Coordinates of C-alpha atoms in Angstrom, one line a residue:
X23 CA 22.2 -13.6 9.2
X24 CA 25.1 -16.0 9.4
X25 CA 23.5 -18.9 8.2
X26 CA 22.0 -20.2 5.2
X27 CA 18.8 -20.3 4.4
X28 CA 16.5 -21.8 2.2
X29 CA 12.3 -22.3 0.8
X30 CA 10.5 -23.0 -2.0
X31 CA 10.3 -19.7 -4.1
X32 CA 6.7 -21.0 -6.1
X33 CA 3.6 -22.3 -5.5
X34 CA 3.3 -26.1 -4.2
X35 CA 0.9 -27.7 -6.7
X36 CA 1.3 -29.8 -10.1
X37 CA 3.4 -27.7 -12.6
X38 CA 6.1 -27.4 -15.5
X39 CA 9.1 -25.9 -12.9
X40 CA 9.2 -25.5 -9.0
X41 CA 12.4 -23.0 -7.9
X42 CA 13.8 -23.4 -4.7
X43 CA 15.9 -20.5 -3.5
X44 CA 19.2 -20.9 -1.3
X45 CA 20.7 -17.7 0.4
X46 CA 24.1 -17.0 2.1
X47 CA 27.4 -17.8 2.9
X48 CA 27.4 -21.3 2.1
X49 CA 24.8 -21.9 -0.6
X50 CA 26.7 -22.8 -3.3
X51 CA 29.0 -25.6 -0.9
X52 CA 25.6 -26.7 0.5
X53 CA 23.7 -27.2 -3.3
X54 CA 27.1 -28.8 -4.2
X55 CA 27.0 -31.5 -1.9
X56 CA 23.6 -33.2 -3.6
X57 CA 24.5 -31.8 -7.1
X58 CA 26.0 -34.1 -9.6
X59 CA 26.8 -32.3 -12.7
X60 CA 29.7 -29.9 -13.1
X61 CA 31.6 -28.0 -9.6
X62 CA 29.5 -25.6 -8.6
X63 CA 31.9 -24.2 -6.6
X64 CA 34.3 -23.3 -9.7
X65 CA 31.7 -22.2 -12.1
X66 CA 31.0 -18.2 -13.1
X67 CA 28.6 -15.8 -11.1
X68 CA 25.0 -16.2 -13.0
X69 CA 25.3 -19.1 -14.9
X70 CA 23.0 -21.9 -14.5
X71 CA 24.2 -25.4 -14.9
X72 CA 22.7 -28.7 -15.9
X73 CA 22.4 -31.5 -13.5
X74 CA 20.9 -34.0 -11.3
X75 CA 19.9 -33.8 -7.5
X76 CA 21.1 -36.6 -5.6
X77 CA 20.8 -38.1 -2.0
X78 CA 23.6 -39.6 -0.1
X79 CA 23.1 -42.9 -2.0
X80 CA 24.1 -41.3 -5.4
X81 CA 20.3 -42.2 -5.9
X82 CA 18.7 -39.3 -8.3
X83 CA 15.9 -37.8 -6.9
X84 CA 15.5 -35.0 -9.8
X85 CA 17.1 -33.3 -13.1
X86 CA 17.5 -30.1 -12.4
X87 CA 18.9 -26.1 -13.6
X88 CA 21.3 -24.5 -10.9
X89 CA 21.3 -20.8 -11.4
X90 CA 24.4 -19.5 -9.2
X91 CA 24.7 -16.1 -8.2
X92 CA 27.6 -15.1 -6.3
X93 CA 27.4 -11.7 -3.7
X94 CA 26.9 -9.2 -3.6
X95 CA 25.5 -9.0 -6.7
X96 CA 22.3 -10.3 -6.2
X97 CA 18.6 -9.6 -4.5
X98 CA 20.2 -10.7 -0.8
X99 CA 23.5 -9.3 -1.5
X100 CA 24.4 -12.8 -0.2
X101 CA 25.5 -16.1 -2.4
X102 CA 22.2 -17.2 -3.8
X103 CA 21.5 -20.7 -5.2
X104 CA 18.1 -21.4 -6.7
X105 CA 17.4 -24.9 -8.1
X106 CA 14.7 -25.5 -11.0
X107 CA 13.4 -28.4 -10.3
X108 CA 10.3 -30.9 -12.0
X109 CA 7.1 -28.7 -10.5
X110 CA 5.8 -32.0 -8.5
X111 CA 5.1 -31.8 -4.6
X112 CA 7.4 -35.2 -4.1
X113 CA 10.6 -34.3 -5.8
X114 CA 10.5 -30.2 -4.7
X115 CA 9.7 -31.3 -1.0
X116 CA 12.4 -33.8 -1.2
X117 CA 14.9 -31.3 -2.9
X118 CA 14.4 -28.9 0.3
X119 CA 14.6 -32.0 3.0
X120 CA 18.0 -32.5 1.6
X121 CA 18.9 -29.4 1.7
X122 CA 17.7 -29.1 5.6
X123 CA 20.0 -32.1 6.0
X124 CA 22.8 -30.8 4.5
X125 CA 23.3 -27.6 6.3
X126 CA 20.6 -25.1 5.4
X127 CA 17.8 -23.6 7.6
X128 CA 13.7 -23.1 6.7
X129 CA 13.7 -19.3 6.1
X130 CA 11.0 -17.5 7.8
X131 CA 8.1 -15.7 5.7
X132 CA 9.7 -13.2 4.2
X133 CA 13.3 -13.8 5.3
X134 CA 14.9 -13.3 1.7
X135 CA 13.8 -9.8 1.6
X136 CA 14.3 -8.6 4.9
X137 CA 17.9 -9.9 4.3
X138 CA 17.6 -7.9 1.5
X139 CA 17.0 -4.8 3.3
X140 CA 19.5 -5.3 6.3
X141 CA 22.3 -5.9 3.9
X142 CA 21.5 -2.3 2.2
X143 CA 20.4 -4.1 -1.3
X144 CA 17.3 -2.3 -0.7
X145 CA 15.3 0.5 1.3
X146 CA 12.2 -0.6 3.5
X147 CA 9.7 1.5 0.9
X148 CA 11.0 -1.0 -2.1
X149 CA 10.7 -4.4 0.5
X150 CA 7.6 -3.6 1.1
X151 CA 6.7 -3.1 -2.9
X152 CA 8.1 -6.5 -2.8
X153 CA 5.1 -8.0 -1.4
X154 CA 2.4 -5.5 -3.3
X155 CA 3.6 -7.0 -6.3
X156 CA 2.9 -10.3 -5.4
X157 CA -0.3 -9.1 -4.5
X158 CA -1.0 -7.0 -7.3
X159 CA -4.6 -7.6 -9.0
X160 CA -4.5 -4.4 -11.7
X161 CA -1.8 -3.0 -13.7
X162 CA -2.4 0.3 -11.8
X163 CA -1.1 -1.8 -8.4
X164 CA 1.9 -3.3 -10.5
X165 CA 2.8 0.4 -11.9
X166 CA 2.3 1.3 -8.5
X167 CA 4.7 -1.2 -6.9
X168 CA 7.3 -1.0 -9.7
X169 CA 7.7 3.1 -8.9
X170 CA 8.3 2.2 -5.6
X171 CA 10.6 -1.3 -6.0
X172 CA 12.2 1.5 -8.5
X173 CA 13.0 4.1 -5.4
X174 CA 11.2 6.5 -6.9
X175 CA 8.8 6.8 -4.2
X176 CA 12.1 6.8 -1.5
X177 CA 13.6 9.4 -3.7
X178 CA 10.7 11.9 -2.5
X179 CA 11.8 11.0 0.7
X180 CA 15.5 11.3 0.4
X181 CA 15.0 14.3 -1.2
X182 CA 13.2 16.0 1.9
X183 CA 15.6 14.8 4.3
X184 CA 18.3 15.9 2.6
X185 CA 16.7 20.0 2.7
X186 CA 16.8 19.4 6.2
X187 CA 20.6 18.2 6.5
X188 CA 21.2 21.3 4.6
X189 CA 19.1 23.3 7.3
X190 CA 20.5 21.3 10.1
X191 CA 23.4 21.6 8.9
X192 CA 24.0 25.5 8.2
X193 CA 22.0 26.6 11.8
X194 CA 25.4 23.9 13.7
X195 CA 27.7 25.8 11.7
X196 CA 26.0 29.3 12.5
X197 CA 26.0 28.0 16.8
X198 CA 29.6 25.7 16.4
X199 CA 31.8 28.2 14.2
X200 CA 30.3 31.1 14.3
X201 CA 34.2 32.6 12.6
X202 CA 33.2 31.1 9.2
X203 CA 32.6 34.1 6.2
X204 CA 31.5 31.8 3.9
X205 CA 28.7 30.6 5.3
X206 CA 25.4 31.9 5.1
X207 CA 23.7 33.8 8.5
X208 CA 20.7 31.6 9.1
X209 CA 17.9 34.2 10.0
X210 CA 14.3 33.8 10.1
X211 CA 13.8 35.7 6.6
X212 CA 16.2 32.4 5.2
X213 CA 14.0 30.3 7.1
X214 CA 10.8 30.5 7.1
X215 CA 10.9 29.9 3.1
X216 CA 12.9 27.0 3.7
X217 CA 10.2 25.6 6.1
X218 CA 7.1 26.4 4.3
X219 CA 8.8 24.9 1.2
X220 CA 9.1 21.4 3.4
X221 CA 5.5 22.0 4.6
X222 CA 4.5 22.4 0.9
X223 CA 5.9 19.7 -0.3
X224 CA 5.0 17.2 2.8
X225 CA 1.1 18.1 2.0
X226 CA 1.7 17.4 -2.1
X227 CA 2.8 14.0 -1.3
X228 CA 0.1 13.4 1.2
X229 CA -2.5 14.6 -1.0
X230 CA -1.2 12.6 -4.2
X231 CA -0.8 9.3 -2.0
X232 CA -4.3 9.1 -1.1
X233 CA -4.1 8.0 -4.8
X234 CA -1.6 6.0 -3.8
X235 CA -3.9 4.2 -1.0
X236 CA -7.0 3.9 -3.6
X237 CA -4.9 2.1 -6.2
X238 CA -3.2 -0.6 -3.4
X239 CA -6.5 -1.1 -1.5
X240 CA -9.1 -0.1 -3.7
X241 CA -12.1 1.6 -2.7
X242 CA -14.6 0.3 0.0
X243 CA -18.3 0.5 -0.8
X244 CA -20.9 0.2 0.8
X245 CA -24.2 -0.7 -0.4
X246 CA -26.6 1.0 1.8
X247 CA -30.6 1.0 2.1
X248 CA -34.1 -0.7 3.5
X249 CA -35.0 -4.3 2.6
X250 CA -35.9 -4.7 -0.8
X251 CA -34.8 -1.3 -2.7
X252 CA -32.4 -3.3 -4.8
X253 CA -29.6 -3.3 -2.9
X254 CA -28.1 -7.2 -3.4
X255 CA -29.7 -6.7 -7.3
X256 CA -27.2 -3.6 -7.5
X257 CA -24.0 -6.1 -6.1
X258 CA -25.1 -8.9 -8.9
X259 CA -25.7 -6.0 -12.0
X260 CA -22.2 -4.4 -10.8
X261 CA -20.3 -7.2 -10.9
X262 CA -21.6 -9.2 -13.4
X263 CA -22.8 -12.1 -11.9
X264 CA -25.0 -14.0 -8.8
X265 CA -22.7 -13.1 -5.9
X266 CA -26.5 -12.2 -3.4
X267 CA -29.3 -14.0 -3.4
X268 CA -32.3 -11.6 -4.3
X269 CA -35.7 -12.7 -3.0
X270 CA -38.7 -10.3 -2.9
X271 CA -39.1 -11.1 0.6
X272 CA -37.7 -8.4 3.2
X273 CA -34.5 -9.6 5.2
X274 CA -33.2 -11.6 2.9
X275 CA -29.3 -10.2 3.3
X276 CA -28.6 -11.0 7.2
X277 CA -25.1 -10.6 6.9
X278 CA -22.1 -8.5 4.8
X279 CA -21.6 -10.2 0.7
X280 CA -18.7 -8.5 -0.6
X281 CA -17.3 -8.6 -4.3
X282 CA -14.8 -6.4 -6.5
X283 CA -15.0 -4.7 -9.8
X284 CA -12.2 -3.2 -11.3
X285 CA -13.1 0.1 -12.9
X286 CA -10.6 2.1 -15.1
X287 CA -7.8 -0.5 -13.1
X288 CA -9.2 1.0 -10.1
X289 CA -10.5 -1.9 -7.6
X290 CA -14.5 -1.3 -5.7
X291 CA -14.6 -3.8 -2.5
X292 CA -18.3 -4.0 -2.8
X293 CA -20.0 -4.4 0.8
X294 CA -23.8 -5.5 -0.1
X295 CA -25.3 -5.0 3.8
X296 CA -28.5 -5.4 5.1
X297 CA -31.4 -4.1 4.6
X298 CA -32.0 -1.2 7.4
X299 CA -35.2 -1.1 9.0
X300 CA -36.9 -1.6 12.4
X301 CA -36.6 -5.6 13.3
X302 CA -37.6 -8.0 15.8
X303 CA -35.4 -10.7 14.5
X304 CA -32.0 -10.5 16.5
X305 CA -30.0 -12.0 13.3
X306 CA -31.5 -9.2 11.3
X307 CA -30.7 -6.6 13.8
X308 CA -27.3 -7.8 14.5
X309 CA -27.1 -7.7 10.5
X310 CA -28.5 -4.0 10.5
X311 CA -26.1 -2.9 13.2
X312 CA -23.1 -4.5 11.3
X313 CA -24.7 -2.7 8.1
X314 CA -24.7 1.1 10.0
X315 CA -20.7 0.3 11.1
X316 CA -20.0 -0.6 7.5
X317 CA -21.5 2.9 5.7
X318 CA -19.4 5.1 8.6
X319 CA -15.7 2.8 7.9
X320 CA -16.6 3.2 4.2
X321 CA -14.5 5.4 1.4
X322 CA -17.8 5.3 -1.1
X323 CA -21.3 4.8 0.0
X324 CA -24.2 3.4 -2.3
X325 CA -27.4 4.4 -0.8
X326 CA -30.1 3.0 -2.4
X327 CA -34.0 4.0 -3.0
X328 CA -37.1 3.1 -3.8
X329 CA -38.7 5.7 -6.4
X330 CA -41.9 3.7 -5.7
X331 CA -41.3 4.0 -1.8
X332 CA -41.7 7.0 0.6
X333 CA -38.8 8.2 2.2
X334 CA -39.3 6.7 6.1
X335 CA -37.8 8.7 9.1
X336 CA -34.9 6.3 9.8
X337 CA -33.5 6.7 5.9
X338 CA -34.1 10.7 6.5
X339 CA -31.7 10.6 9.6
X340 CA -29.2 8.0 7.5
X341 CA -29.1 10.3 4.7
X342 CA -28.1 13.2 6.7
X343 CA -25.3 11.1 8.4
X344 CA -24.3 10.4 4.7
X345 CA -23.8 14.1 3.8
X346 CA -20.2 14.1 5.4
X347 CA -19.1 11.4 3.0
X348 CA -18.4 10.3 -0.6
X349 CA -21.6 9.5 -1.1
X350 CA -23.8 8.6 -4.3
X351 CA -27.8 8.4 -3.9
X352 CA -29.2 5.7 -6.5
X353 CA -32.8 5.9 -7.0
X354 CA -34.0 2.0 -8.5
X355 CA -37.3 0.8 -10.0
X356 CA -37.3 4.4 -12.1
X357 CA -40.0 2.5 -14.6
X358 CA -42.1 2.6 -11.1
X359 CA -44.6 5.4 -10.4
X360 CA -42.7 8.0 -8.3
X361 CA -43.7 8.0 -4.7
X362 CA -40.4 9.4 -3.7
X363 CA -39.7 13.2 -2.7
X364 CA -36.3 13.8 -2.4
X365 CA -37.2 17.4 -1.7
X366 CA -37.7 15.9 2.3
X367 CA -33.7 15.7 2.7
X368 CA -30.8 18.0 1.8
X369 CA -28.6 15.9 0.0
X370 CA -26.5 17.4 -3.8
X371 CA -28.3 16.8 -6.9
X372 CA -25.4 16.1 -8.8
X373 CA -25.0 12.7 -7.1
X374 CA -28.2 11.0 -7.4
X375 CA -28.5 8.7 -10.4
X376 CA -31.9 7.0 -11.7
X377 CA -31.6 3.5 -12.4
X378 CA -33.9 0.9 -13.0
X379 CA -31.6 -2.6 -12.5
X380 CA -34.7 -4.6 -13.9
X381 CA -34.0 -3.0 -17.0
X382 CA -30.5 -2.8 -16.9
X383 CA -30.9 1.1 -17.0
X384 CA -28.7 3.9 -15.6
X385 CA -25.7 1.4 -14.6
X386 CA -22.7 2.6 -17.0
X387 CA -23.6 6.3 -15.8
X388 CA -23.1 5.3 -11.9
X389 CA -19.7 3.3 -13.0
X390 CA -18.9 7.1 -14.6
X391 CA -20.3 8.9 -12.1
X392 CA -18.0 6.6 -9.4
X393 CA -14.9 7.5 -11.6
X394 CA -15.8 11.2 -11.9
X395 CA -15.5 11.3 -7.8
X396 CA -12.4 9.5 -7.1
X397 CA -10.5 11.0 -10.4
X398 CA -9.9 7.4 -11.4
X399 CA -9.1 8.6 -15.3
X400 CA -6.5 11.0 -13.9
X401 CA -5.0 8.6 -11.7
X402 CA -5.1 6.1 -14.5
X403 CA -3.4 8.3 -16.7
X404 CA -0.6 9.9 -14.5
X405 CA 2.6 7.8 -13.0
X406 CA 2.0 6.4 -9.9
X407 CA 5.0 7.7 -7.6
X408 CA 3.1 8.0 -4.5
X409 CA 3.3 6.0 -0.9
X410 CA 0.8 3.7 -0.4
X411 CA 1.9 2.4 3.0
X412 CA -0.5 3.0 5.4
X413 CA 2.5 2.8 8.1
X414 CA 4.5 5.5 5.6
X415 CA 1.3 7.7 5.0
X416 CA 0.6 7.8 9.2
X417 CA 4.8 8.6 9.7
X418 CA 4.3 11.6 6.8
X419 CA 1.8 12.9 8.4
X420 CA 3.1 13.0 12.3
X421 CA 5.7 15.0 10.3
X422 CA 3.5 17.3 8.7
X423 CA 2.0 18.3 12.1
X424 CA 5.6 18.8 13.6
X425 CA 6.5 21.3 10.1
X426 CA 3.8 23.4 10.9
X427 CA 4.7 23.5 14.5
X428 CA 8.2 24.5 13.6
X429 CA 7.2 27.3 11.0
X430 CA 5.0 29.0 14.2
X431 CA 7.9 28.6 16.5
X432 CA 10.3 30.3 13.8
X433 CA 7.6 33.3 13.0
X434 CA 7.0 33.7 16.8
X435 CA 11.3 33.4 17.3
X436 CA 12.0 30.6 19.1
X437 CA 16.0 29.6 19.7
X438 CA 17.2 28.7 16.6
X439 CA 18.8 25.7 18.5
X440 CA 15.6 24.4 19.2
X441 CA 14.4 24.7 16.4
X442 CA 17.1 22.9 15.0
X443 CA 16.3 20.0 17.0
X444 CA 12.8 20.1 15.9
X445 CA 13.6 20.2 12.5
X446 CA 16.2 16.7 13.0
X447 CA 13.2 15.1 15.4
X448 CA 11.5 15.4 11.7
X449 CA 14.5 14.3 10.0
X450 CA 14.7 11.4 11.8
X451 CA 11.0 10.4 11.4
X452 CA 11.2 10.7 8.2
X453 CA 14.1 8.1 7.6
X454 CA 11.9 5.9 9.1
X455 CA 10.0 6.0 6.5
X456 CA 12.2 4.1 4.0
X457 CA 14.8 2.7 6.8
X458 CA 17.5 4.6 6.7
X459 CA 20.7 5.1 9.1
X460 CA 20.4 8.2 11.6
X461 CA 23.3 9.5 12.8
X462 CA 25.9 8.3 11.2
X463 CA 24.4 9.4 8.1
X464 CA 23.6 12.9 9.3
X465 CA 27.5 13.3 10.1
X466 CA 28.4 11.8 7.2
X467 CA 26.2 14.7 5.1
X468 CA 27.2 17.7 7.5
X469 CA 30.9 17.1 7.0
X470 CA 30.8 16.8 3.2
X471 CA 29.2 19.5 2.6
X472 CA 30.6 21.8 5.0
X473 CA 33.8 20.4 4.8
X474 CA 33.9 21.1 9.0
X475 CA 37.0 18.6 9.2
X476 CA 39.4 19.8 6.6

């Protein structure tokens, strides 16, 4: 963190402007020394200067903007240089070799933005919104990550952590001083509200950032069935084009083709597998196998049927596996005679669609009927404050299962002073969450609002 450190902020290639950023203590001295225009080092914080970039020769190598940014006022709350340069390979590559040569070291993936977070600009929740806005695909993901680059999301956090300083906090003062008449008696009538409040809210955000999850990742789908039902036709009428090659002869899909579709600004990972059936061809079975794995790891599962097809004994036993998940049966070739009698199985009429894909039938009502079971309107309509981390989501809920421990032990009357160690075992997972300081800060909180030291 003493050094400097510098990369090329945009995408190598042939364009208009390539930015190369330069971060700590020495930027602006380092940039000076191949920058011939005015003194950097004697210019205003956030201005950005005309120039050239030179080597050692005096020979110009670019002409270049210099935005300088002096701490702690910016993203690293370190100096930061960034130089605009022509967006050519040759001159931006050359650019950072002199800038190697002059003092400055390659930063690692990511480097600007962890400095970012050691140096308290920002929280771990917003550093890693940093990189899901790069990656955003839908405006749902970038209204996602701005909530959370925001501190929104870490404000639900903070704001549980800081009930429990006040719980912590009040049960020390209750064992540490017990002479104080201003202070409130902690008993378990005071405290079991208190808890169940915590447990309350703990399971709200858990529930609401399952949203969260379907909005970063999108939802997987599987495309599930035997050979020929329709299954890669479905992929290519879904999203628009020939992603799977469809053949009328049986085993044609060997192997997982996936695709997306955004729907509502919610993305579908579509999975088209193989067709399942009983196979003598190892490829095929090792492609049937994979298909079984990819229906149980799935969030949505197609299954597709033949109306002109009897239902066999292997899709019977399939279909009752699928009853235990989000599941939609989708009954192709409708302009078929009916041979199919889904009266054989026990699965909920209310999510079986006809379609005929030949026709180009019955495909808008499965799109509706997709956002009807993952609430994708009212996700599209409400603000996205949720977590989305799959690291955050796991910590929130460890914490969830240790609030429910602590409300039993305080209905059954365990010693309040381990309960209040519970309750800061929580506290402490929880600031893990968005990286915050441990100790110090709980101190920090217990004597300001308790004023223990005055």
């Amino acid at each position: 963190m003493n050094d400097t450190i510098c990369a090329i902020a945009t995408s190598q290639g042939v364009g208009a402007i390539a930015i190369i950023r330069i971060s700590g203590e020495e930027a602006v001295e380092i940039v000076n020394k191949i920058f011939k225009g005015k003194d950097l080092t004697k210019v205003n914080s956030h201005t950005i200067n005309y120039g050239h970039v030179v080597d050692k020769s005096g020979n110009i190598i670019d002409e270049v903007l210099v935005s300088v940014m002096l701490s702690p006022r910016t993203f690293t709350a370190e100096n930061t240089v960034e130089i605009n340069t022509h967006g050519g390979i040759a001159p931006t590559n050359k650019v950072l070799e002199l800038l190697l040569t002059n003092g400055c070291r390659l930063a690692e993936p990511g480097e600007f933005t962890k400095r970012a977070f050691l140096n308290g600009r920002i929280d771990l929740l917003e550093a890693e919104a940093v990189m899901d806005m790069i990656n955003a695909k839908t405006n749902a993901q970038r209204e996602l990550a701005v909530n959370q680059i925001s501190g929104k999301v870490s404000n639900l956090i903070n704001s549980l952590r800081d009930d429990m300083v006040q719980i912590i906090s009040n049960i020390n003062v209750n064992i540490d001083y017990p002479e104080y008449d201003d202070v409130d008696i902690i008993t378990n009538d005071i405290l079991v509200p208190k808890i169940t409040n915590l447990k309350e809210r703990i399971t709200k955000i858990l529930k609401e950032s399952r949203n969260g999850r379907i909005i970063k990742d999108g939802i997987k789908t599987s495309i599930i069935g035997r050979p020929n039902v329709g299954k890669s036709s479905l992929l290519n009428a879904l999203l628009e084009e020939d992603k799977a090659i469809v053949t009328d002869i049986a085993g044609t899909t060997r192997d997982i083709v996936e695709g997306q579709i955004n729907i509502n600004g919610i993305l579908l990972n579509m999975i088209d597998t193989a067709g399942i059936r009983e196979t003598d061809d190892i490829i095929e079975a090792m492609g049937v196998e994979k298909s079984i794995k990819m229906m149980n790891e799935s969030d949505l599962v197609l299954f597709v049927l033949n109306n002109n097809e009897e239902l066999t004994d292997d899709i019977k036993t399939l279909l009752s596996e699928v009853k235990d998940k989000t599941y939609i049966i989708i009954i192709n070739k409708n302009d078929l005679p009916r041979k199919l009698n889904l009266n054989e199985i026990d699965v909920d009429n209310s999510n079986i669609i006809n379609i005929s894909i030949k026709n180009n039938q019955g495909i808008e009502e499965l799109k509706q009927k997709i956002i009807a079971l993952f609430n994708i309107s009212q996700i599209e309509g409400s603000d996205p404050t949720y977590l989305s981390n799959t690291r955050s989501i796991s910590i929130l809920e460890n914490c969830l299962e240790s609030i429910i421990a602590v409300e039993e032990g305080v209905k059954n009357n365990q010693p309040i002073d381990m309960i209040e160690l519970d309750i800061k075992d929580i506290w402490e997972k929880l600031g893990t969450i968005n990286g915050t300081t441990y100790e110090e800060e709980l101190l920090d909180e217990m004597f300001s609002r308790f004023c223990l030291g005055k």
